[in-house]
PDB file of C-alpha atoms in Angstrom:
ATOM      1  CA  MET A   1      -0.032   0.166   0.124  1.00 83.00           C
ATOM      2  CA  LEU A   2       2.667   2.275  -0.888  1.00 88.00           C
ATOM      3  CA  GLN A   3       1.075   4.754  -3.100  1.00 92.00           C
ATOM      4  CA  PRO A   4      -1.915   5.227  -1.133  1.00 91.00           C
ATOM      5  CA  CYS A   5       0.575   6.082   2.029  1.00 95.00           C
ATOM      6  CA  LEU A   6       2.161   8.650  -0.438  1.00 95.00           C
ATOM      7  CA  GLU A   7      -0.852  10.127  -1.631  1.00 94.00           C
ATOM      8  CA  GLY A   8      -2.300  10.372   2.248  1.00 95.00           C
ATOM      9  CA  LEU A   9       0.804  12.402   3.192  1.00 97.00           C
ATOM     10  CA  ASP A  10       0.151  14.866   0.237  1.00 96.00           C
ATOM     11  CA  ILE A  11       3.959  15.513   0.029  1.00 97.00           C
ATOM     12  CA  ASN A  12       5.500  19.075  -0.163  1.00 97.00           C
ATOM     13  CA  PRO A  13       8.653  18.636  -1.956  1.00 98.00           C
ATOM     14  CA  ASP A  14       9.900  21.381   0.486  1.00 98.00           C
ATOM     15  CA  GLY A  15       8.870  19.885   3.347  1.00 98.00           C
ATOM     16  CA  LYS A  16       9.627  18.208   6.450  1.00 98.00           C
ATOM     17  CA  TYR A  17       8.351  14.367   7.049  1.00 98.00           C
ATOM     18  CA  VAL A  18       8.992  11.778   9.460  1.00 98.00           C
ATOM     19  CA  ASP A  19       8.514   7.825   8.963  1.00 97.00           C
ATOM     20  CA  VAL A  20       8.257   6.388  12.465  1.00 97.00           C
ATOM     21  CA  THR A  21       8.716   2.872  11.326  1.00 94.00           C
ATOM     22  CA  PHE A  22      11.765   2.563   8.956  1.00 94.00           C
ATOM     23  CA  GLY A  23      11.957  -1.022   8.986  1.00 88.00           C
ATOM     24  CA  GLY A  24      13.713  -1.820   5.563  1.00 88.00           C
ATOM     25  CA  GLY A  25      13.501   1.726   4.560  1.00 90.00           C
ATOM     26  CA  GLY A  26      11.368   1.147   1.571  1.00 91.00           C
ATOM     27  CA  HIS A  27       8.732   3.816   2.147  1.00 95.00           C
ATOM     28  CA  SER A  28      11.524   6.069   3.432  1.00 96.00           C
ATOM     29  CA  ARG A  29      13.319   5.772  -0.122  1.00 96.00           C
ATOM     30  CA  ALA A  30       9.728   6.669  -1.876  1.00 97.00           C
ATOM     31  CA  ILE A  31       9.292   9.942   0.253  1.00 97.00           C
ATOM     32  CA  LEU A  32      12.815  11.048  -0.297  1.00 97.00           C
ATOM     33  CA  GLU A  33      12.374  10.535  -4.390  1.00 96.00           C
ATOM     34  CA  LYS A  34       9.697  13.329  -3.939  1.00 97.00           C
ATOM     35  CA  LEU A  35      11.662  15.738  -1.646  1.00 98.00           C
ATOM     36  CA  SER A  36      13.895  18.884  -3.009  1.00 98.00           C
ATOM     37  CA  PRO A  37      17.296  19.876  -1.764  1.00 97.00           C
ATOM     38  CA  ARG A  38      15.251  21.802   0.648  1.00 97.00           C
ATOM     39  CA  GLY A  39      12.770  19.125   2.112  1.00 98.00           C
ATOM     40  CA  HIS A  40      14.017  16.552   4.912  1.00 98.00           C
ATOM     41  CA  LEU A  41      13.144  13.202   6.246  1.00 98.00           C
ATOM     42  CA  TYR A  42      13.730  11.886   9.601  1.00 98.00           C
ATOM     43  CA  SER A  43      13.120   7.832  10.493  1.00 97.00           C
ATOM     44  CA  PHE A  44      12.835   6.389  13.255  1.00 96.00           C
ATOM     45  CA  ASP A  45      13.782   2.430  14.186  1.00 93.00           C
ATOM     46  CA  GLN A  46      14.609   0.885  17.194  1.00 90.00           C
ATOM     47  CA  ASP A  47      16.106  -1.815  15.880  1.00 85.00           C
ATOM     48  CA  ALA A  48      20.241  -2.039  15.071  1.00 82.00           C
ATOM     49  CA  ASP A  49      19.576  -4.172  12.041  1.00 82.00           C
ATOM     50  CA  ALA A  50      17.476  -1.526  10.597  1.00 85.00           C
ATOM     51  CA  GLU A  51      20.110   1.112  10.765  1.00 85.00           C
ATOM     52  CA  LYS A  52      22.183  -1.011   8.518  1.00 87.00           C
ATOM     53  CA  CYS A  53      19.676   0.064   5.986  1.00 88.00           C
ATOM     54  CA  ALA A  54      19.529   3.629   6.578  1.00 91.00           C
ATOM     55  CA  MET A  55      20.249   6.267   3.203  1.00 94.00           C
ATOM     56  CA  ALA A  56      23.773   8.252   2.973  1.00 92.00           C
ATOM     57  CA  ASP A  57      21.674  11.414   1.831  1.00 94.00           C
ATOM     58  CA  GLU A  58      21.794  15.225   3.324  1.00 96.00           C
ATOM     59  CA  ARG A  59      17.788  15.483   3.339  1.00 97.00           C
ATOM     60  CA  PHE A  60      17.813  12.426   5.626  1.00 97.00           C
ATOM     61  CA  THR A  61      18.156  11.579   9.158  1.00 97.00           C
ATOM     62  CA  PHE A  62      18.318   8.207  10.753  1.00 97.00           C
ATOM     63  CA  VAL A  63      17.028   8.086  14.371  1.00 96.00           C
ATOM     64  CA  ARG A  64      17.974   5.239  16.572  1.00 95.00           C
ATOM     65  CA  SER A  65      15.461   5.320  18.828  1.00 95.00           C
ATOM     66  CA  ASN A  66      11.452   4.272  19.646  1.00 94.00           C
ATOM     67  CA  PHE A  67       9.079   6.241  18.311  1.00 95.00           C
ATOM     68  CA  ARG A  68       7.755   6.794  21.852  1.00 95.00           C
ATOM     69  CA  TYR A  69      10.072   9.630  21.947  1.00 97.00           C
ATOM     70  CA  LEU A  70       9.131  11.382  18.808  1.00 97.00           C
ATOM     71  CA  LYS A  71       8.628  14.684  20.063  1.00 97.00           C
ATOM     72  CA  ASN A  72      11.723  14.691  21.941  1.00 98.00           C
ATOM     73  CA  TRP A  73      14.236  13.794  19.162  1.00 98.00           C
ATOM     74  CA  LEU A  74      11.987  16.426  16.399  1.00 98.00           C
ATOM     75  CA  ARG A  75      13.007  19.114  19.397  1.00 98.00           C
ATOM     76  CA  TYR A  76      16.573  17.850  19.629  1.00 98.00           C
ATOM     77  CA  TYR A  77      16.666  18.620  15.567  1.00 97.00           C
ATOM     78  CA  ASP A  78      14.777  21.867  15.705  1.00 97.00           C
ATOM     79  CA  ALA A  79      12.556  20.147  13.411  1.00 98.00           C
ATOM     80  CA  ILE A  80       9.000  20.901  14.697  1.00 98.00           C
ATOM     81  CA  PRO A  81       6.790  21.643  13.444  1.00 98.00           C
ATOM     82  CA  VAL A  82       6.352  18.696  10.563  1.00 98.00           C
ATOM     83  CA  ASP A  83       4.437  18.503   7.373  1.00 98.00           C
ATOM     84  CA  GLY A  84       3.475  14.535   7.763  1.00 98.00           C
ATOM     85  CA  ILE A  85       4.434  11.733  10.011  1.00 98.00           C
ATOM     86  CA  LEU A  86       3.736   7.872   8.571  1.00 98.00           C
ATOM     87  CA  ALA A  87       3.650   4.874  10.730  1.00 97.00           C
ATOM     88  CA  ASP A  88       3.547   1.479   9.308  1.00 93.00           C
ATOM     89  CA  LEU A  89       3.029  -0.768  12.517  1.00 91.00           C
ATOM     90  CA  GLY A  90       3.439  -4.430  13.518  1.00 74.00           C
ATOM     91  CA  VAL A  91       6.721  -6.720  12.564  1.00 70.00           C
ATOM     92  CA  SER A  92       8.849  -5.769   9.508  1.00 64.00           C
ATOM     93  CA  SER A  93       9.257  -8.988   7.223  1.00 63.00           C
ATOM     94  CA  HIS A  94      12.838  -8.685   8.290  1.00 59.00           C
ATOM     95  CA  HIS A  95      11.827  -9.475  11.539  1.00 62.00           C
ATOM     96  CA  PHE A  96       9.402 -12.251  10.436  1.00 58.00           C
ATOM     97  CA  ASP A  97      12.213 -13.649   8.211  1.00 59.00           C
ATOM     98  CA  THR A  98      14.921 -13.869  10.970  1.00 65.00           C
ATOM     99  CA  MET A  99      14.318 -16.943  13.027  1.00 68.00           C
ATOM    100  CA  GLU A 100      16.704 -16.228  15.662  1.00 63.00           C
ATOM    101  CA  ARG A 101      14.444 -13.205  16.392  1.00 72.00           C
ATOM    102  CA  GLY A 102      11.760 -15.494  17.194  1.00 62.00           C
ATOM    103  CA  PHE A 103       8.820 -13.615  16.095  1.00 69.00           C
ATOM    104  CA  SER A 104       7.544 -16.061  13.823  1.00 75.00           C
ATOM    105  CA  PHE A 105       6.415 -20.118  14.335  1.00 76.00           C
ATOM    106  CA  ARG A 106       7.510 -21.011  10.813  1.00 78.00           C
ATOM    107  CA  ASP A 107      10.711 -22.054  12.017  1.00 80.00           C
ATOM    108  CA  ASN A 108      12.313 -23.155  15.165  1.00 87.00           C
ATOM    109  CA  GLY A 109      14.035 -20.358  17.055  1.00 89.00           C
ATOM    110  CA  PRO A 110      14.441 -18.497  20.716  1.00 92.00           C
ATOM    111  CA  LEU A 111      11.452 -16.951  22.235  1.00 94.00           C
ATOM    112  CA  ASP A 112      12.838 -13.603  21.868  1.00 92.00           C
ATOM    113  CA  MET A 113      10.419 -11.158  20.348  1.00 91.00           C
ATOM    114  CA  ARG A 114      12.340  -7.936  21.277  1.00 91.00           C
ATOM    115  CA  MET A 115      12.194  -5.220  18.698  1.00 88.00           C
ATOM    116  CA  ASN A 116      15.016  -3.560  20.749  1.00 86.00           C
ATOM    117  CA  GLN A 117      17.428  -6.229  21.001  1.00 84.00           C
ATOM    118  CA  SER A 118      19.138  -4.235  23.900  1.00 84.00           C
ATOM    119  CA  ALA A 119      15.848  -4.143  26.107  1.00 88.00           C
ATOM    120  CA  GLU A 120      15.847  -6.612  29.069  1.00 91.00           C
ATOM    121  CA  VAL A 121      12.355  -8.524  28.625  1.00 94.00           C
ATOM    122  CA  THR A 122      11.909 -11.362  26.318  1.00 95.00           C
ATOM    123  CA  ALA A 123       8.884 -13.508  25.273  1.00 95.00           C
ATOM    124  CA  ALA A 124      10.934 -16.139  27.050  1.00 96.00           C
ATOM    125  CA  ASP A 125      10.757 -14.240  30.678  1.00 97.00           C
ATOM    126  CA  ILE A 126       7.298 -13.704  30.403  1.00 97.00           C
ATOM    127  CA  VAL A 127       6.029 -17.281  29.087  1.00 97.00           C
ATOM    128  CA  ASN A 128       8.625 -18.752  32.247  1.00 97.00           C
ATOM    129  CA  GLN A 129       7.494 -15.990  34.782  1.00 97.00           C
ATOM    130  CA  TYR A 130       4.230 -14.924  34.675  1.00 97.00           C
ATOM    131  CA  ASN A 131       1.610 -16.454  36.821  1.00 97.00           C
ATOM    132  CA  ALA A 132      -1.464 -18.297  35.397  1.00 97.00           C
ATOM    133  CA  GLU A 133      -3.576 -15.142  35.955  1.00 98.00           C
ATOM    134  CA  GLN A 134      -1.038 -12.749  34.267  1.00 98.00           C
ATOM    135  CA  LEU A 135      -0.578 -15.007  31.173  1.00 98.00           C
ATOM    136  CA  THR A 136      -4.372 -14.826  30.940  1.00 97.00           C
ATOM    137  CA  GLN A 137      -4.652 -11.455  30.762  1.00 98.00           C
ATOM    138  CA  VAL A 138      -1.957 -10.985  28.007  1.00 97.00           C
ATOM    139  CA  PHE A 139      -3.490 -13.821  25.828  1.00 97.00           C
ATOM    140  CA  SER A 140      -7.165 -12.201  26.339  1.00 97.00           C
ATOM    141  CA  TRP A 141      -6.705  -8.623  25.978  1.00 96.00           C
ATOM    142  CA  TYR A 142      -3.755  -8.961  23.587  1.00 96.00           C
ATOM    143  CA  GLY A 143      -4.648 -11.873  21.508  1.00 95.00           C
ATOM    144  CA  GLU A 144      -8.247 -11.748  22.091  1.00 94.00           C
ATOM    145  CA  LEU A 145      -8.150 -15.621  22.369  1.00 95.00           C
ATOM    146  CA  ARG A 146     -11.130 -16.805  24.195  1.00 93.00           C
ATOM    147  CA  ASN A 147      -9.278 -20.037  25.544  1.00 94.00           C
ATOM    148  CA  ALA A 148      -6.833 -17.996  27.123  1.00 97.00           C
ATOM    149  CA  ARG A 149      -7.031 -19.605  30.431  1.00 97.00           C
ATOM    150  CA  PRO A 150      -6.348 -22.982  29.260  1.00 96.00           C
ATOM    151  CA  LEU A 151      -3.722 -22.033  27.030  1.00 97.00           C
ATOM    152  CA  ALA A 152      -1.931 -20.205  30.519  1.00 97.00           C
ATOM    153  CA  ASN A 153      -2.692 -23.588  32.342  1.00 97.00           C
ATOM    154  CA  ALA A 154      -1.121 -25.450  29.868  1.00 97.00           C
ATOM    155  CA  ILE A 155       2.299 -23.442  29.795  1.00 97.00           C
ATOM    156  CA  ILE A 156       2.354 -23.464  33.724  1.00 97.00           C
ATOM    157  CA  ARG A 157       1.966 -27.146  33.602  1.00 97.00           C
ATOM    158  CA  ASP A 158       4.507 -27.914  30.892  1.00 96.00           C
ATOM    159  CA  ARG A 159       7.181 -25.546  32.738  1.00 96.00           C
ATOM    160  CA  GLN A 160       6.568 -27.151  35.995  1.00 95.00           C
ATOM    161  CA  PHE A 161       7.406 -30.742  35.027  1.00 94.00           C
ATOM    162  CA  ASN A 162       9.911 -29.904  32.000  1.00 95.00           C
ATOM    163  CA  GLY A 163      11.193 -26.927  32.997  1.00 95.00           C
ATOM    164  CA  GLU A 164      11.625 -23.515  31.048  1.00 96.00           C
ATOM    165  CA  ILE A 165      10.043 -23.210  27.463  1.00 96.00           C
ATOM    166  CA  LYS A 166      12.874 -21.392  25.787  1.00 95.00           C
ATOM    167  CA  THR A 167      12.044 -21.930  22.181  1.00 94.00           C
ATOM    168  CA  THR A 168       9.269 -21.188  19.841  1.00 93.00           C
ATOM    169  CA  GLU A 169       9.351 -24.706  19.072  1.00 93.00           C
ATOM    170  CA  ARG A 170       8.396 -26.021  22.309  1.00 95.00           C
ATOM    171  CA  LEU A 171       5.602 -23.135  23.064  1.00 95.00           C
ATOM    172  CA  MET A 172       3.985 -24.593  19.832  1.00 94.00           C
ATOM    173  CA  LYS A 173       3.951 -28.286  21.120  1.00 94.00           C
ATOM    174  CA  VAL A 174       3.161 -26.827  24.615  1.00 95.00           C
ATOM    175  CA  ILE A 175      -0.273 -25.374  23.541  1.00 94.00           C
ATOM    176  CA  CYS A 176      -1.097 -26.956  20.397  1.00 92.00           C
ATOM    177  CA  LYS A 177      -3.686 -29.293  21.959  1.00 89.00           C
ATOM    178  CA  GLN A 178      -5.620 -26.355  23.404  1.00 92.00           C
ATOM    179  CA  LEU A 179      -6.156 -24.955  19.969  1.00 91.00           C
ATOM    180  CA  ASN A 180      -9.048 -25.803  17.527  1.00 87.00           C
ATOM    181  CA  PRO A 181      -7.276 -27.668  14.921  1.00 87.00           C
ATOM    182  CA  ALA A 182      -9.763 -25.854  12.197  1.00 89.00           C
ATOM    183  CA  ARG A 183      -8.053 -22.391  13.056  1.00 90.00           C
ATOM    184  CA  GLU A 184      -4.432 -23.686  14.626  1.00 90.00           C
ATOM    185  CA  LYS A 185      -2.428 -21.217  12.781  1.00 90.00           C
ATOM    186  CA  LYS A 186      -5.219 -18.100  12.956  1.00 92.00           C
ATOM    187  CA  ASP A 187      -4.549 -18.784  17.027  1.00 93.00           C
ATOM    188  CA  MET A 188      -1.278 -19.624  16.871  1.00 93.00           C
ATOM    189  CA  ALA A 189      -0.377 -16.338  15.380  1.00 90.00           C
ATOM    190  CA  LYS A 190      -2.458 -14.412  18.075  1.00 94.00           C
ATOM    191  CA  VAL A 191      -0.488 -16.320  20.620  1.00 94.00           C
ATOM    192  CA  PHE A 192       2.634 -14.905  19.053  1.00 92.00           C
ATOM    193  CA  GLN A 193       1.074 -11.527  18.689  1.00 94.00           C
ATOM    194  CA  ALA A 194      -0.046 -11.156  22.487  1.00 95.00           C
ATOM    195  CA  LEU A 195       3.770 -11.920  23.218  1.00 96.00           C
ATOM    196  CA  ARG A 196       5.024  -9.845  20.954  1.00 93.00           C
ATOM    197  CA  ILE A 197       2.587  -6.905  22.229  1.00 95.00           C
ATOM    198  CA  GLU A 198       3.635  -7.749  25.416  1.00 96.00           C
ATOM    199  CA  VAL A 199       7.329  -7.883  25.329  1.00 95.00           C
ATOM    200  CA  ASN A 200       7.684  -4.748  23.212  1.00 93.00           C
ATOM    201  CA  ASP A 201       4.530  -2.862  25.214  1.00 94.00           C
ATOM    202  CA  GLU A 202       3.676  -2.030  21.516  1.00 93.00           C
ATOM    203  CA  LEU A 203      -0.270  -0.522  22.691  1.00 94.00           C
ATOM    204  CA  LYS A 204       1.179   2.137  25.322  1.00 95.00           C
ATOM    205  CA  VAL A 205       3.930   3.337  22.968  1.00 95.00           C
ATOM    206  CA  LEU A 206       1.504   3.512  20.068  1.00 96.00           C
ATOM    207  CA  SER A 207      -0.423   5.871  22.019  1.00 95.00           C
ATOM    208  CA  LYS A 208       2.752   7.971  23.482  1.00 95.00           C
ATOM    209  CA  MET A 209       3.285   8.629  19.303  1.00 96.00           C
ATOM    210  CA  LEU A 210      -0.117   9.356  18.791  1.00 96.00           C
ATOM    211  CA  GLU A 211       0.076  12.183  21.426  1.00 94.00           C
ATOM    212  CA  ALA A 212       3.312  13.036  20.365  1.00 96.00           C
ATOM    213  CA  ALA A 213       2.379  13.675  16.607  1.00 97.00           C
ATOM    214  CA  VAL A 214      -0.420  16.034  17.347  1.00 95.00           C
ATOM    215  CA  GLU A 215       1.922  18.187  19.055  1.00 96.00           C
ATOM    216  CA  VAL A 216       4.437  18.514  16.219  1.00 98.00           C
ATOM    217  CA  LEU A 217       2.375  18.274  13.439  1.00 98.00           C
ATOM    218  CA  LYS A 218       1.574  21.678  11.565  1.00 97.00           C
ATOM    219  CA  PRO A 219      -2.098  22.642  10.833  1.00 97.00           C
ATOM    220  CA  GLY A 220      -2.754  20.713   7.694  1.00 97.00           C
ATOM    221  CA  GLY A 221      -0.087  18.566   8.216  1.00 97.00           C
ATOM    222  CA  ARG A 222      -1.208  14.612   7.690  1.00 97.00           C
ATOM    223  CA  LEU A 223      -0.891  11.348   9.803  1.00 97.00           C
ATOM    224  CA  VAL A 224      -1.187   8.457   7.814  1.00 97.00           C
ATOM    225  CA  VAL A 225      -0.937   5.257  10.066  1.00 96.00           C
ATOM    226  CA  MET A 226      -1.365   1.465   8.789  1.00 95.00           C
ATOM    227  CA  SER A 227      -2.294  -1.254  11.282  1.00 93.00           C
ATOM    228  CA  TYR A 228      -2.466  -4.752  11.059  1.00 90.00           C
ATOM    229  CA  HIS A 229      -4.828  -6.093  13.825  1.00 89.00           C
ATOM    230  CA  SER A 230      -7.727  -4.881  15.630  1.00 90.00           C
ATOM    231  CA  LEU A 231      -6.082  -3.459  18.494  1.00 93.00           C
ATOM    232  CA  GLU A 232      -4.051  -1.318  16.905  1.00 93.00           C
ATOM    233  CA  ASP A 233      -6.405  -0.104  14.254  1.00 93.00           C
ATOM    234  CA  ARG A 234      -9.299   0.554  17.042  1.00 92.00           C
ATOM    235  CA  LEU A 235      -6.694   2.548  18.841  1.00 94.00           C
ATOM    236  CA  VAL A 236      -5.929   4.473  15.975  1.00 94.00           C
ATOM    237  CA  LYS A 237      -9.443   4.833  15.074  1.00 92.00           C
ATOM    238  CA  ASN A 238     -10.233   6.329  18.276  1.00 92.00           C
ATOM    239  CA  PHE A 239      -7.356   8.527  18.086  1.00 93.00           C
ATOM    240  CA  MET A 240      -8.379  10.048  15.187  1.00 92.00           C
ATOM    241  CA  ARG A 241     -11.931  10.706  16.010  1.00 89.00           C
ATOM    242  CA  SER A 242     -10.977  12.559  19.325  1.00 84.00           C
ATOM    243  CA  GLY A 243      -7.649  13.429  19.383  1.00 81.00           C
ATOM    244  CA  ASN A 244      -6.953  11.944  22.455  1.00 76.00           C
ATOM    245  CA  SER A 245      -5.683   8.282  23.699  1.00 71.00           C
ATOM    246  CA  ARG A 246      -8.756   8.135  26.058  1.00 74.00           C
ATOM    247  CA  GLY A 247     -10.984   8.106  22.605  1.00 73.00           C
ATOM    248  CA  GLU A 248     -13.098  10.517  24.481  1.00 76.00           C
ATOM    249  CA  VAL A 249     -14.854  13.133  21.965  1.00 77.00           C
ATOM    250  CA  GLU A 250     -14.591  16.711  23.903  1.00 80.00           C
ATOM    251  CA  LYS A 251     -17.366  19.152  22.867  1.00 76.00           C
ATOM    252  CA  ASP A 252     -17.119  23.069  23.450  1.00 72.00           C
ATOM    253  CA  PHE A 253     -20.176  24.932  25.029  1.00 72.00           C
ATOM    254  CA  TYR A 254     -22.183  24.571  21.858  1.00 71.00           C
ATOM    255  CA  GLY A 255     -22.020  21.053  21.941  1.00 71.00           C
ATOM    256  CA  HIS A 256     -20.064  20.844  18.843  1.00 73.00           C
ATOM    257  CA  PRO A 257     -17.079  18.126  18.547  1.00 72.00           C
ATOM    258  CA  ILE A 258     -13.575  19.102  19.569  1.00 78.00           C
ATOM    259  CA  SER A 259     -10.521  17.574  18.042  1.00 82.00           C
ATOM    260  CA  ALA A 260      -7.060  18.390  16.679  1.00 87.00           C
ATOM    261  CA  LEU A 261      -7.655  15.649  13.980  1.00 91.00           C
ATOM    262  CA  GLN A 262      -9.945  15.452  11.090  1.00 91.00           C
ATOM    263  CA  GLN A 263     -10.068  11.866   9.434  1.00 91.00           C
ATOM    264  CA  LEU A 264     -10.429  12.030   5.809  1.00 91.00           C
ATOM    265  CA  LYS A 265     -13.418  10.432   4.084  1.00 84.00           C
ATOM    266  CA  GLY A 266     -13.027   7.038   2.595  1.00 81.00           C
ATOM    267  CA  CYS A 267     -11.047   5.581   5.464  1.00 84.00           C
ATOM    268  CA  PRO A 268     -10.344   3.078   6.301  1.00 91.00           C
ATOM    269  CA  ILE A 269      -8.395   2.009   3.015  1.00 90.00           C
ATOM    270  CA  GLU A 270      -7.744  -1.340   2.618  1.00 89.00           C
ATOM    271  CA  PRO A 271      -5.414  -3.488   0.157  1.00 80.00           C
ATOM    272  CA  THR A 272      -6.230  -4.826  -3.142  1.00 80.00           C
ATOM    273  CA  GLU A 273      -6.315  -8.226  -4.200  1.00 80.00           C
ATOM    274  CA  VAL A 274      -3.248  -7.546  -6.562  1.00 76.00           C
ATOM    275  CA  GLU A 275      -1.327  -6.026  -3.271  1.00 76.00           C
ATOM    276  CA  ILE A 276      -2.760  -9.263  -0.921  1.00 74.00           C
ATOM    277  CA  ASN A 277      -0.977 -11.433  -3.822  1.00 72.00           C
ATOM    278  CA  ALA A 278       2.375  -9.773  -3.774  1.00 69.00           C
ATOM    279  CA  ASN A 279       2.237  -9.656   0.211  1.00 69.00           C
ATOM    280  CA  SER A 280      -0.077 -11.729   2.173  1.00 62.00           C
ATOM    281  CA  ARG A 281       0.861  -9.413   5.152  1.00 65.00           C
ATOM    282  CA  SER A 282      -1.041  -6.637   3.925  1.00 69.00           C
ATOM    283  CA  ARG A 283      -4.601  -9.085   3.868  1.00 75.00           C
ATOM    284  CA  SER A 284      -5.303  -7.430   7.250  1.00 82.00           C
ATOM    285  CA  ALA A 285      -3.949  -4.192   6.433  1.00 89.00           C
ATOM    286  CA  LYS A 286      -6.049  -0.991   7.112  1.00 93.00           C
ATOM    287  CA  LEU A 287      -4.804   2.524   6.157  1.00 94.00           C
ATOM    288  CA  ARG A 288      -6.147   5.654   7.936  1.00 96.00           C
ATOM    289  CA  ILE A 289      -5.141   9.154   7.689  1.00 96.00           C
ATOM    290  CA  ALA A 290      -6.312  12.388   9.360  1.00 96.00           C
ATOM    291  CA  VAL A 291      -5.187  16.193   8.885  1.00 96.00           C
ATOM    292  CA  LYS A 292      -4.151  18.384  11.690  1.00 95.00           C
ATOM    293  CA  VAL A 293      -6.925  21.051  12.054  1.00 91.00           C
TER     294      VAL A 293
END
């Protein structure tokens, strides 16, 4: 969905833009192609592997940081206000394809799932240290799994009798008996999603970034966010509707809604069949675009 993202940003060649999810740099390169020598792009990523893809360009600044610190870093670079911000949420294909990172259940790897490899807490820590109630909450809240408690209990039992669960393969063997065979892969993905969100505190970090985005965008600036699961999309939708992380629409004295953002009509934008065939990960993608008023 590269083209809809670029159209959503409505790029001013002389403007300042931010890609808060650099990843492999695809979106950033496309934005740079549209900037003049006076334009500038700031791209964020907390992953050391992502920095290896950074471009050598005077119009480009790579920021090795979590995007929750968006405002701090833009203030440091004296870059406020900016014309547009792009966020392509979730896990990059690099993360999924590198089994040593433990994001995927397609291959055996360590239970890691840290987007920032210098962070202390891994998925193995959660699986082996959380009690049944805590694991149930993680699977219920972040995986939206109805069988969260049986999954948690299966993990507790296995680690009591067989020791710590350290690999993705072992975790899959432990929980597979609790999954409906008809939707085993889908629910397995939800288990991994839940652990990943907990490891990286993703929803809280996303809320912080959205709050900062409103503060650093200039009036008329664009916020473009692509999400891949319902928890992210719900948070983004509510924020764009209300302009705050609570999702509560404030009203003025006359009862008129007050919000710093106005979502463009026709959102969310969903991928075409061509895009889905080219990248199956995009099947669940939803693109939302808002303008700062």
